[in-house]
mmCIF file of C-alpha atoms in Angstrom:
data_model
loop_
_atom_site.group_PDB
_atom_site.id
_atom_site.type_symbol
_atom_site.label_atom_id
_atom_site.label_comp_id
_atom_site.label_asym_id
_atom_site.label_seq_id
_atom_site.Cartn_x
_atom_site.Cartn_y
_atom_site.Cartn_z
ATOM 1 C CA UNK A 1 0.098 0.143 -0.043
ATOM 2 C CA UNK A 2 1.389 3.378 -0.887
ATOM 3 C CA UNK A 3 0.403 6.405 1.132
ATOM 4 C CA UNK A 4 1.243 9.127 -1.586
ATOM 5 C CA UNK A 5 1.151 12.893 -2.202
ATOM 6 C CA UNK A 6 1.182 14.036 1.447
ATOM 7 C CA UNK A 7 3.419 15.468 4.104
ATOM 8 C CA UNK A 8 5.154 13.421 6.800
ATOM 9 C CA UNK A 9 6.101 14.346 10.324
ATOM 10 C CA UNK A 10 9.388 13.281 11.418
ATOM 11 C CA UNK A 11 8.918 12.639 15.263
ATOM 12 C CA UNK A 12 12.539 12.482 15.899
ATOM 13 C CA UNK A 13 13.308 15.989 14.519
ATOM 14 C CA UNK A 14 10.043 17.617 14.583
ATOM 15 C CA UNK A 15 10.137 18.464 10.903
ATOM 16 C CA UNK A 16 7.807 18.073 8.241
ATOM 17 C CA UNK A 17 8.636 17.171 4.397
ATOM 18 C CA UNK A 18 6.959 15.909 1.427
ATOM 19 C CA UNK A 19 7.100 11.968 1.093
ATOM 20 C CA UNK A 20 5.478 8.781 0.189
ATOM 21 C CA UNK A 21 5.196 5.859 2.739
ATOM 22 C CA UNK A 22 4.937 2.318 1.618
ATOM 23 C CA UNK A 23 3.223 -0.274 4.000
ATOM 24 C CA UNK A 24 3.834 -4.050 3.684
ATOM 25 C CA UNK A 25 2.443 -6.749 5.981
ATOM 26 C CA UNK A 26 1.657 -4.280 8.786
ATOM 27 C CA UNK A 27 5.102 -2.553 8.771
ATOM 28 C CA UNK A 28 6.407 0.403 7.252
ATOM 29 C CA UNK A 29 8.686 -0.655 4.482
ATOM 30 C CA UNK A 30 9.882 2.621 2.862
ATOM 31 C CA UNK A 31 9.631 6.553 3.523
ATOM 32 C CA UNK A 32 10.821 8.913 0.721
ATOM 33 C CA UNK A 33 9.878 10.803 -2.515
ATOM 34 C CA UNK A 34 8.577 8.849 -5.703
ATOM 35 C CA UNK A 35 8.029 5.744 -4.370
ATOM 36 C CA UNK A 36 5.550 3.084 -5.965
ATOM 37 C CA UNK A 37 2.931 0.452 -4.466
ATOM 38 C CA UNK A 38 0.228 -1.907 -5.555
ATOM 39 C CA UNK A 39 -2.626 0.051 -3.875
ATOM 40 C CA UNK A 40 -2.658 3.919 -3.762
ATOM 41 C CA UNK A 41 -3.983 6.153 -1.108
ATOM 42 C CA UNK A 42 -4.093 9.805 -1.905
ATOM 43 C CA UNK A 43 -2.866 11.856 0.931
ATOM 44 C CA UNK A 44 -2.422 15.201 -0.931
ATOM 45 C CA UNK A 45 -3.206 18.018 1.367
ATOM 46 C CA UNK A 46 -2.778 16.063 4.435
ATOM 47 C CA UNK A 47 -0.243 15.228 7.102
ATOM 48 C CA UNK A 48 0.872 11.738 8.143
ATOM 49 C CA UNK A 49 1.708 11.351 11.939
ATOM 50 C CA UNK A 50 2.632 8.197 14.019
ATOM 51 C CA UNK A 51 -0.405 6.608 15.720
ATOM 52 C CA UNK A 52 -0.920 8.320 18.988
ATOM 53 C CA UNK A 53 0.060 6.749 22.560
ATOM 54 C CA UNK A 54 -1.828 7.562 25.593
ATOM 55 C CA UNK A 55 0.502 6.837 28.657
ATOM 56 C CA UNK A 56 -2.126 7.305 31.291
ATOM 57 C CA UNK A 57 -5.813 6.395 30.502
ATOM 58 C CA UNK A 58 -8.461 4.480 32.535
ATOM 59 C CA UNK A 59 -10.155 2.338 29.883
ATOM 60 C CA UNK A 60 -12.373 0.415 32.012
ATOM 61 C CA UNK A 61 -13.812 3.494 34.176
ATOM 62 C CA UNK A 62 -15.880 5.020 31.613
ATOM 63 C CA UNK A 63 -19.204 3.490 32.542
ATOM 64 C CA UNK A 64 -21.700 4.254 35.467
ATOM 65 C CA UNK A 65 -19.414 4.870 38.440
ATOM 66 C CA UNK A 66 -22.003 4.090 41.059
ATOM 67 C CA UNK A 67 -21.154 0.283 41.496
ATOM 68 C CA UNK A 68 -23.501 -0.657 44.295
ATOM 69 C CA UNK A 69 -26.255 -2.526 42.605
ATOM 70 C CA UNK A 70 -24.821 -3.007 39.137
ATOM 71 C CA UNK A 71 -23.389 -6.244 38.039
ATOM 72 C CA UNK A 72 -19.623 -6.716 37.891
ATOM 73 C CA UNK A 73 -19.798 -7.073 34.222
ATOM 74 C CA UNK A 74 -20.646 -3.325 33.890
ATOM 75 C CA UNK A 75 -17.049 -2.121 34.361
ATOM 76 C CA UNK A 76 -15.351 -4.457 32.076
ATOM 77 C CA UNK A 77 -18.023 -3.845 29.409
ATOM 78 C CA UNK A 78 -17.502 -0.274 29.391
ATOM 79 C CA UNK A 79 -14.131 -0.553 27.747
ATOM 80 C CA UNK A 80 -15.846 -1.355 24.402
ATOM 81 C CA UNK A 81 -17.041 2.165 23.485
ATOM 82 C CA UNK A 82 -14.037 3.597 25.158
ATOM 83 C CA UNK A 83 -11.500 1.834 23.036
ATOM 84 C CA UNK A 84 -13.433 2.475 19.949
ATOM 85 C CA UNK A 85 -13.733 6.098 20.642
ATOM 86 C CA UNK A 86 -9.915 6.267 21.433
ATOM 87 C CA UNK A 87 -9.047 4.500 18.206
ATOM 88 C CA UNK A 88 -11.041 6.811 16.102
ATOM 89 C CA UNK A 89 -8.825 9.664 17.377
ATOM 90 C CA UNK A 90 -5.866 7.734 16.132
ATOM 91 C CA UNK A 91 -4.698 6.524 19.513
ATOM 92 C CA UNK A 92 -3.398 3.130 18.735
ATOM 93 C CA UNK A 93 -1.402 2.185 21.967
ATOM 94 C CA UNK A 94 -2.555 3.070 25.571
ATOM 95 C CA UNK A 95 -1.063 2.355 29.052
ATOM 96 C CA UNK A 96 -4.058 1.700 31.284
ATOM 97 C CA UNK A 97 -3.446 3.250 34.773
ATOM 98 C CA UNK A 98 -5.556 1.006 36.373
ATOM 99 C CA UNK A 99 -9.037 -0.536 36.090
ATOM 100 C CA UNK A 100 -8.767 -3.031 33.370
ATOM 101 C CA UNK A 101 -7.666 -6.981 33.830
ATOM 102 C CA UNK A 102 -5.950 -9.297 31.793
ATOM 103 C CA UNK A 103 -8.924 -10.541 29.952
ATOM 104 C CA UNK A 104 -8.782 -7.119 27.949
ATOM 105 C CA UNK A 105 -5.654 -7.930 25.780
ATOM 106 C CA UNK A 106 -7.009 -11.298 25.163
ATOM 107 C CA UNK A 107 -10.239 -9.791 23.774
ATOM 108 C CA UNK A 108 -8.457 -7.522 21.722
ATOM 109 C CA UNK A 109 -5.929 -10.261 20.361
ATOM 110 C CA UNK A 110 -9.025 -12.502 19.405
ATOM 111 C CA UNK A 111 -10.769 -9.453 17.565
ATOM 112 C CA UNK A 112 -13.745 -9.393 19.748
ATOM 113 C CA UNK A 113 -13.971 -5.656 19.279
ATOM 114 C CA UNK A 114 -11.414 -2.993 17.917
ATOM 115 C CA UNK A 115 -9.346 -0.962 20.151
ATOM 116 C CA UNK A 116 -5.843 0.403 20.844
ATOM 117 C CA UNK A 117 -3.159 -2.057 22.030
ATOM 118 C CA UNK A 118 -3.469 -2.006 25.985
ATOM 119 C CA UNK A 119 -0.650 -2.342 28.314
ATOM 120 C CA UNK A 120 -1.938 -3.058 31.964
ATOM 121 C CA UNK A 121 -1.381 -2.080 35.556
ATOM 122 C CA UNK A 122 -4.422 -3.896 37.094
ATOM 123 C CA UNK A 123 -4.526 -1.983 40.186
ATOM 124 C CA UNK A 124 -3.231 1.301 41.762
ATOM 125 C CA UNK A 125 -1.109 -0.011 44.808
ATOM 126 C CA UNK A 126 -0.600 1.951 47.719
ATOM 127 C CA UNK A 127 0.011 2.013 51.580
ATOM 128 C CA UNK A 128 -2.816 1.706 54.157
ATOM 129 C CA UNK A 129 -4.948 4.903 53.692
ATOM 130 C CA UNK A 130 -3.937 5.642 50.191
ATOM 131 C CA UNK A 131 -6.210 6.432 47.245
ATOM 132 C CA UNK A 132 -6.123 2.843 46.192
ATOM 133 C CA UNK A 133 -7.318 1.566 49.723
ATOM 134 C CA UNK A 134 -11.112 1.663 49.301
ATOM 135 C CA UNK A 135 -12.367 1.983 53.023
ATOM 136 C CA UNK A 136 -15.293 3.621 54.870
ATOM 137 C CA UNK A 137 -15.215 4.619 58.358
ATOM 138 C CA UNK A 138 -18.818 3.302 58.683
ATOM 139 C CA UNK A 139 -18.501 0.192 56.568
ATOM 140 C CA UNK A 140 -14.740 -0.655 56.657
ATOM 141 C CA UNK A 141 -13.291 -2.256 53.554
ATOM 142 C CA UNK A 142 -15.485 -1.297 50.442
ATOM 143 C CA UNK A 143 -13.347 -2.635 47.754
ATOM 144 C CA UNK A 144 -15.884 -2.564 44.714
ATOM 145 C CA UNK A 145 -13.007 -3.731 42.356
ATOM 146 C CA UNK A 146 -12.023 -6.871 44.224
ATOM 147 C CA UNK A 147 -11.990 -9.751 42.097
ATOM 148 C CA UNK A 148 -9.280 -12.886 41.534
ATOM 149 C CA UNK A 149 -8.325 -11.069 38.362
ATOM 150 C CA UNK A 150 -7.765 -7.732 40.380
ATOM 151 C CA UNK A 151 -5.515 -8.461 43.488
ATOM 152 C CA UNK A 152 -5.597 -6.608 46.709
ATOM 153 C CA UNK A 153 -3.448 -3.318 46.158
ATOM 154 C CA UNK A 154 -2.780 -2.387 49.814
ATOM 155 C CA UNK A 155 0.728 -3.048 51.343
ATOM 156 C CA UNK A 156 2.892 -1.575 54.078
ATOM 157 C CA UNK A 157 6.667 -1.939 54.410
ATOM 158 C CA UNK A 158 9.423 -3.168 51.961
ATOM 159 C CA UNK A 159 8.686 -6.761 51.986
ATOM 160 C CA UNK A 160 4.945 -6.231 51.325
ATOM 161 C CA UNK A 161 5.997 -3.970 48.688
ATOM 162 C CA UNK A 162 7.763 -6.657 46.914
ATOM 163 C CA UNK A 163 4.793 -9.162 47.449
ATOM 164 C CA UNK A 164 2.097 -6.476 46.015
ATOM 165 C CA UNK A 165 4.359 -6.332 42.873
ATOM 166 C CA UNK A 166 4.367 -10.067 42.714
ATOM 167 C CA UNK A 167 0.562 -10.312 43.066
ATOM 168 C CA UNK A 168 0.214 -7.827 40.184
ATOM 169 C CA UNK A 169 2.688 -9.550 37.826
ATOM 170 C CA UNK A 170 0.914 -12.837 38.599
ATOM 171 C CA UNK A 171 -2.209 -11.389 37.443
ATOM 172 C CA UNK A 172 -0.989 -10.163 34.111
ATOM 173 C CA UNK A 173 0.368 -6.530 34.801
ATOM 174 C CA UNK A 174 2.793 -4.938 32.316
ATOM 175 C CA UNK A 175 3.361 -2.020 34.600
ATOM 176 C CA UNK A 176 3.099 -1.211 38.345
ATOM 177 C CA UNK A 177 1.105 1.714 39.177
ATOM 178 C CA UNK A 178 1.827 3.280 42.630
ATOM 179 C CA UNK A 179 0.131 6.330 44.495
ATOM 180 C CA UNK A 180 2.594 8.142 46.380
ATOM 181 C CA UNK A 181 0.377 11.110 47.202
ATOM 182 C CA UNK A 182 -3.414 11.966 47.859
ATOM 183 C CA UNK A 183 -5.571 13.232 45.170
ATOM 184 C CA UNK A 184 -6.532 16.592 43.633
ATOM 185 C CA UNK A 185 -9.867 15.222 42.446
ATOM 186 C CA UNK A 186 -10.626 14.038 45.949
ATOM 187 C CA UNK A 187 -9.447 17.023 47.542
ATOM 188 C CA UNK A 188 -6.970 15.721 50.194
ATOM 189 C CA UNK A 189 -3.240 14.823 50.737
ATOM 190 C CA UNK A 190 -1.758 16.100 47.524
ATOM 191 C CA UNK A 191 1.344 17.165 49.197
ATOM 192 C CA UNK A 192 1.610 13.983 51.413
ATOM 193 C CA UNK A 193 4.358 11.455 50.902
ATOM 194 C CA UNK A 194 2.661 8.221 51.424
ATOM 195 C CA UNK A 195 5.465 5.834 51.014
ATOM 196 C CA UNK A 196 9.029 5.472 52.728
ATOM 197 C CA UNK A 197 11.963 5.594 50.593
ATOM 198 C CA UNK A 198 12.548 1.922 51.521
ATOM 199 C CA UNK A 199 9.033 1.070 50.210
ATOM 200 C CA UNK A 200 9.565 2.781 47.033
ATOM 201 C CA UNK A 201 12.812 1.458 46.207
ATOM 202 C CA UNK A 202 11.564 -2.143 46.934
ATOM 203 C CA UNK A 203 8.638 -1.708 44.480
ATOM 204 C CA UNK A 204 10.823 -0.373 41.843
ATOM 205 C CA UNK A 205 13.633 -3.205 42.502
ATOM 206 C CA UNK A 206 11.002 -5.986 42.444
ATOM 207 C CA UNK A 207 9.284 -4.487 39.338
ATOM 208 C CA UNK A 208 12.532 -4.557 37.539
ATOM 209 C CA UNK A 209 13.215 -8.180 38.633
ATOM 210 C CA UNK A 210 9.889 -9.329 37.442
ATOM 211 C CA UNK A 211 10.775 -9.103 33.710
ATOM 212 C CA UNK A 212 12.017 -5.526 33.652
ATOM 213 C CA UNK A 213 8.782 -3.919 34.408
ATOM 214 C CA UNK A 214 8.511 -0.236 34.825
ATOM 215 C CA UNK A 215 6.850 1.591 37.804
ATOM 216 C CA UNK A 216 4.518 4.611 37.028
ATOM 217 C CA UNK A 217 3.912 6.817 40.079
ATOM 218 C CA UNK A 218 0.878 9.050 40.913
ATOM 219 C CA UNK A 219 2.345 11.955 42.483
ATOM 220 C CA UNK A 220 0.905 15.495 42.564
ATOM 221 C CA UNK A 221 3.293 17.022 45.294
ATOM 222 C CA UNK A 222 6.791 17.840 44.627
ATOM 223 C CA UNK A 223 8.325 15.740 47.490
ATOM 224 C CA UNK A 224 6.357 12.482 46.528
ATOM 225 C CA UNK A 225 7.501 13.155 42.853
ATOM 226 C CA UNK A 226 11.135 13.663 44.035
ATOM 227 C CA UNK A 227 11.080 10.448 46.389
ATOM 228 C CA UNK A 228 9.746 8.378 43.316
ATOM 229 C CA UNK A 229 12.350 9.609 40.780
ATOM 230 C CA UNK A 230 15.365 9.228 43.010
ATOM 231 C CA UNK A 231 14.092 5.595 43.791
ATOM 232 C CA UNK A 232 14.242 4.945 40.022
ATOM 233 C CA UNK A 233 10.592 5.253 39.044
ATOM 234 C CA UNK A 234 10.036 5.135 35.126
ATOM 235 C CA UNK A 235 7.428 7.822 34.955
ATOM 236 C CA UNK A 236 5.877 10.437 37.329
ATOM 237 C CA UNK A 237 2.026 10.825 36.708
ATOM 238 C CA UNK A 238 0.314 14.377 36.978
ATOM 239 C CA UNK A 239 3.173 16.301 38.913
ATOM 240 C CA UNK A 240 0.828 19.012 39.396
ATOM 241 C CA UNK A 241 3.082 21.045 41.933
ATOM 242 C CA UNK A 242 6.673 20.104 40.893
ATOM 243 C CA UNK A 243 9.424 22.340 42.315
ATOM 244 C CA UNK A 244 12.939 22.875 41.229
ATOM 245 C CA UNK A 245 14.404 20.085 43.424
ATOM 246 C CA UNK A 246 11.653 17.712 41.926
ATOM 247 C CA UNK A 247 12.365 18.323 38.326
ATOM 248 C CA UNK A 248 16.185 18.081 39.046
ATOM 249 C CA UNK A 249 15.447 14.867 40.505
ATOM 250 C CA UNK A 250 13.402 13.597 37.429
ATOM 251 C CA UNK A 251 16.007 15.018 35.099
ATOM 252 C CA UNK A 252 18.928 13.200 36.876
ATOM 253 C CA UNK A 253 16.975 9.984 36.998
ATOM 254 C CA UNK A 254 15.866 10.004 33.675
ATOM 255 C CA UNK A 255 12.292 9.571 34.593
ATOM 256 C CA UNK A 256 9.374 10.818 32.470
ATOM 257 C CA UNK A 257 6.611 13.268 33.352
ATOM 258 C CA UNK A 258 3.189 12.431 32.302
ATOM 259 C CA UNK A 259 1.440 15.616 33.221
ATOM 260 C CA UNK A 260 -2.120 14.732 32.420
ATOM 261 C CA UNK A 261 -2.747 18.428 31.832
ATOM 262 C CA UNK A 262 -6.403 17.774 30.915
ATOM 263 C CA UNK A 263 -7.287 17.155 34.493
ATOM 264 C CA UNK A 264 -6.545 20.915 35.164
ATOM 265 C CA UNK A 265 -6.839 22.661 31.995
ATOM 266 C CA UNK A 266 -10.087 21.251 30.488
ATOM 267 C CA UNK A 267 -12.403 24.014 31.075
ATOM 268 C CA UNK A 268 -11.027 27.205 29.467
ATOM 269 C CA UNK A 269 -13.727 29.320 30.998
ATOM 270 C CA UNK A 270 -13.079 28.089 34.502
ATOM 271 C CA UNK A 271 -9.765 26.008 34.562
ATOM 272 C CA UNK A 272 -9.523 25.813 38.156
ATOM 273 C CA UNK A 273 -6.900 26.789 40.828
ATOM 274 C CA UNK A 274 -4.605 23.969 39.717
ATOM 275 C CA UNK A 275 -4.273 25.038 36.134
ATOM 276 C CA UNK A 276 -1.519 27.665 36.298
ATOM 277 C CA UNK A 277 0.751 25.630 38.839
ATOM 278 C CA UNK A 278 0.212 22.613 36.621
ATOM 279 C CA UNK A 279 1.316 24.459 33.499
ATOM 280 C CA UNK A 280 4.248 25.923 35.480
ATOM 281 C CA UNK A 281 5.355 22.479 36.606
ATOM 282 C CA UNK A 282 5.310 21.449 32.891
ATOM 283 C CA UNK A 283 7.333 24.579 31.842
ATOM 284 C CA UNK A 284 9.793 23.804 34.648
ATOM 285 C CA UNK A 285 10.420 20.212 33.795
ATOM 286 C CA UNK A 286 10.584 21.053 30.118
ATOM 287 C CA UNK A 287 13.362 23.700 30.779
ATOM 288 C CA UNK A 288 15.205 21.191 32.830
ATOM 289 C CA UNK A 289 15.368 18.616 30.126
ATOM 290 C CA UNK A 290 12.862 15.988 31.761
ATOM 291 C CA UNK A 291 11.225 13.796 28.957
ATOM 292 C CA UNK A 292 7.584 14.387 28.770
ATOM 293 C CA UNK A 293 5.128 11.887 27.341
ATOM 294 C CA UNK A 294 1.233 12.189 26.570
ATOM 295 C CA UNK A 295 -1.410 10.914 29.119
ATOM 296 C CA UNK A 296 -4.815 11.983 29.433
ATOM 297 C CA UNK A 297 -6.289 10.566 32.600
ATOM 298 C CA UNK A 298 -9.448 9.827 30.718
ATOM 299 C CA UNK A 299 -12.355 9.499 31.645
ATOM 300 C CA UNK A 300 -11.477 12.313 34.107
ATOM 301 C CA UNK A 301 -12.443 14.271 30.970
ATOM 302 C CA UNK A 302 -14.470 12.403 28.200
ATOM 303 C CA UNK A 303 -12.432 9.958 26.267
ATOM 304 C CA UNK A 304 -13.687 11.960 23.066
ATOM 305 C CA UNK A 305 -11.585 14.887 24.246
ATOM 306 C CA UNK A 306 -8.358 13.079 24.569
ATOM 307 C CA UNK A 307 -6.379 14.765 21.923
ATOM 308 C CA UNK A 308 -6.794 18.148 23.733
ATOM 309 C CA UNK A 309 -3.867 16.885 26.052
ATOM 310 C CA UNK A 310 -1.660 17.396 23.063
ATOM 311 C CA UNK A 311 -2.603 21.098 22.526
ATOM 312 C CA UNK A 312 -2.347 21.731 26.346
ATOM 313 C CA UNK A 313 1.151 20.247 26.101
ATOM 314 C CA UNK A 314 1.960 22.542 23.055
ATOM 315 C CA UNK A 315 0.502 25.694 25.029
ATOM 316 C CA UNK A 316 2.297 24.874 28.230
ATOM 317 C CA UNK A 317 5.832 24.639 26.788
ATOM 318 C CA UNK A 318 6.307 22.020 24.242
ATOM 319 C CA UNK A 319 5.094 23.874 21.081
ATOM 320 C CA UNK A 320 3.337 21.926 18.471
ATOM 321 C CA UNK A 321 6.068 19.749 17.247
ATOM 322 C CA UNK A 322 7.253 18.976 20.807
ATOM 323 C CA UNK A 323 3.933 18.074 21.831
ATOM 324 C CA UNK A 324 3.178 15.673 18.841
ATOM 325 C CA UNK A 325 6.547 14.040 19.614
ATOM 326 C CA UNK A 326 5.393 13.721 23.319
ATOM 327 C CA UNK A 327 2.134 11.838 21.972
ATOM 328 C CA UNK A 328 4.310 9.419 19.684
ATOM 329 C CA UNK A 329 7.966 8.793 20.037
ATOM 330 C CA UNK A 330 8.679 10.168 23.315
ATOM 331 C CA UNK A 331 5.589 8.113 24.640
ATOM 332 C CA UNK A 332 6.827 4.924 22.735
ATOM 333 C CA UNK A 333 10.332 5.379 24.460
ATOM 334 C CA UNK A 334 8.717 5.648 27.969
ATOM 335 C CA UNK A 335 6.805 2.408 27.342
ATOM 336 C CA UNK A 336 9.925 0.824 25.661
ATOM 337 C CA UNK A 337 8.359 0.481 22.448
ATOM 338 C CA UNK A 338 10.304 2.852 20.417
ATOM 339 C CA UNK A 339 11.913 0.072 18.448
ATOM 340 C CA UNK A 340 8.661 -1.203 17.253
ATOM 341 C CA UNK A 341 6.275 2.327 16.804
ATOM 342 C CA UNK A 342 6.312 5.947 17.597
ATOM 343 C CA UNK A 343 7.610 7.205 14.261
ATOM 344 C CA UNK A 344 7.204 6.770 10.491
ATOM 345 C CA UNK A 345 10.328 4.948 9.818
ATOM 346 C CA UNK A 346 11.102 1.615 7.911
ATOM 347 C CA UNK A 347 10.785 -1.258 10.013
ATOM 348 C CA UNK A 348 8.360 0.536 12.437
ATOM 349 C CA UNK A 349 4.669 -0.926 13.168
ATOM 350 C CA UNK A 350 2.296 0.805 10.615
ATOM 351 C CA UNK A 351 0.142 2.817 13.052
ATOM 352 C CA UNK A 352 -0.519 5.738 11.366
ATOM 353 C CA UNK A 353 -2.861 9.089 11.447
ATOM 354 C CA UNK A 354 -3.778 11.025 8.267
ATOM 355 C CA UNK A 355 -4.634 14.569 9.437
ATOM 356 C CA UNK A 356 -6.346 17.099 7.284
ATOM 357 C CA UNK A 357 -4.062 20.035 6.425
ATOM 358 C CA UNK A 358 -0.379 19.835 6.302
ATOM 359 C CA UNK A 359 0.348 22.076 9.413
ATOM 360 C CA UNK A 360 1.391 21.042 12.773
ATOM 361 C CA UNK A 361 -1.355 23.297 14.679
ATOM 362 C CA UNK A 362 -2.852 21.352 17.489
ATOM 363 C CA UNK A 363 -5.895 23.553 18.492
ATOM 364 C CA UNK A 364 -8.301 21.582 16.617
ATOM 365 C CA UNK A 365 -6.518 18.204 16.342
ATOM 366 C CA UNK A 366 -9.608 16.113 17.063
ATOM 367 C CA UNK A 367 -11.401 17.559 13.960
ATOM 368 C CA UNK A 368 -8.424 17.078 11.657
ATOM 369 C CA UNK A 369 -8.407 13.115 12.068
ATOM 370 C CA UNK A 370 -9.216 11.830 8.556
ATOM 371 C CA UNK A 371 -7.917 8.181 8.290
ATOM 372 C CA UNK A 372 -6.312 5.785 10.992
ATOM 373 C CA UNK A 373 -4.189 2.739 10.366
ATOM 374 C CA UNK A 374 -3.422 0.240 13.059
ATOM 375 C CA UNK A 375 -0.771 -2.537 12.016
ATOM 376 C CA UNK A 376 -1.438 -1.364 8.356
ATOM 377 C CA UNK A 377 -5.021 -1.924 8.560
ATOM 378 C CA UNK A 378 -7.646 0.992 8.346
ATOM 379 C CA UNK A 379 -9.580 1.312 11.423
ATOM 380 C CA UNK A 380 -11.044 4.737 10.615
ATOM 381 C CA UNK A 381 -11.647 5.712 6.962
ATOM 382 C CA UNK A 382 -12.086 9.372 5.921
ATOM 383 C CA UNK A 383 -13.821 10.353 2.874
ATOM 384 C CA UNK A 384 -12.169 12.448 0.067
ATOM 385 C CA UNK A 385 -8.900 14.271 0.232
ATOM 386 C CA UNK A 386 -7.471 15.291 3.431
ATOM 387 C CA UNK A 387 -7.177 19.065 2.485
ATOM 388 C CA UNK A 388 -7.371 21.305 5.470
#
């Protein structure tokens, strides 16, 4: 298949050039001018970018969130429309930040329904009293997510930290999700540090021992983020209140920041009190050389708004090319998938998005999505030429 006549975004350099792209057996075979193919797709007037990668999304939490009285099947069934929506936006790979179990990759592999490739974390592990510890002073334990496929996420102490990693790995986790601070959404503990250094180091070390898995750490406050980075966490999620010491720790450790700006920037008329601190944290991290990857935290904001995250990153510090890079190559690097996807280059998986218009503007990115390929197969087909 020859995708011809359009412009191509080079995620490594941030540049755009006129080129053709040849796809063979779900892979990119060639990129360059004047290429030939058996089947021609006219991309004139459009821009080809790599398939987007969302490094922080909850694909199984988009249904009714009043679990009492609802069958257990409600939550896993909610992934079907969520994944369809994300795929239609050109998001071809996601890291689930907790909520989905190991049955989901099986269903996708079997072709029961379409969706991005999903990397799992299962549960957000935490110490007693953390946001993954579902407990009520009136009723005691209230874990609506308890299930043999979703192990107990609560631990205390370094040895128990190793045990919780092993429980998640046994149940099929690709990543270990840890909560090191409270929650902005729940309105408490955002500057708390809910793990000891020994506990965090044990989590990171054990995850690495278990197949080289990475640890993603929910941390709004600077001290929790700094602790996680110095312990070797692969990524810091949110980072709403990062200060200079925290971004220095991230930069020195090579930890990625996944800001999920959508959680604070999503209402332009009333962005909320955390909007500017959050943007400032991203600017501080960017200027310090911290690698940044795209993550939406959907459905905190609807799945259909996921591509707004790219624009928020562009506005905060990265610019359009840097934001597109954060949503493609940088995200693939974070997930250790850059050898397979994240840029339009020979040998890489043919996950591609054709945008209308040849520019890098991110303001109305959702409206620009024309055609989406996943492993070389069209999963969203646009009509007519992609002229902007």
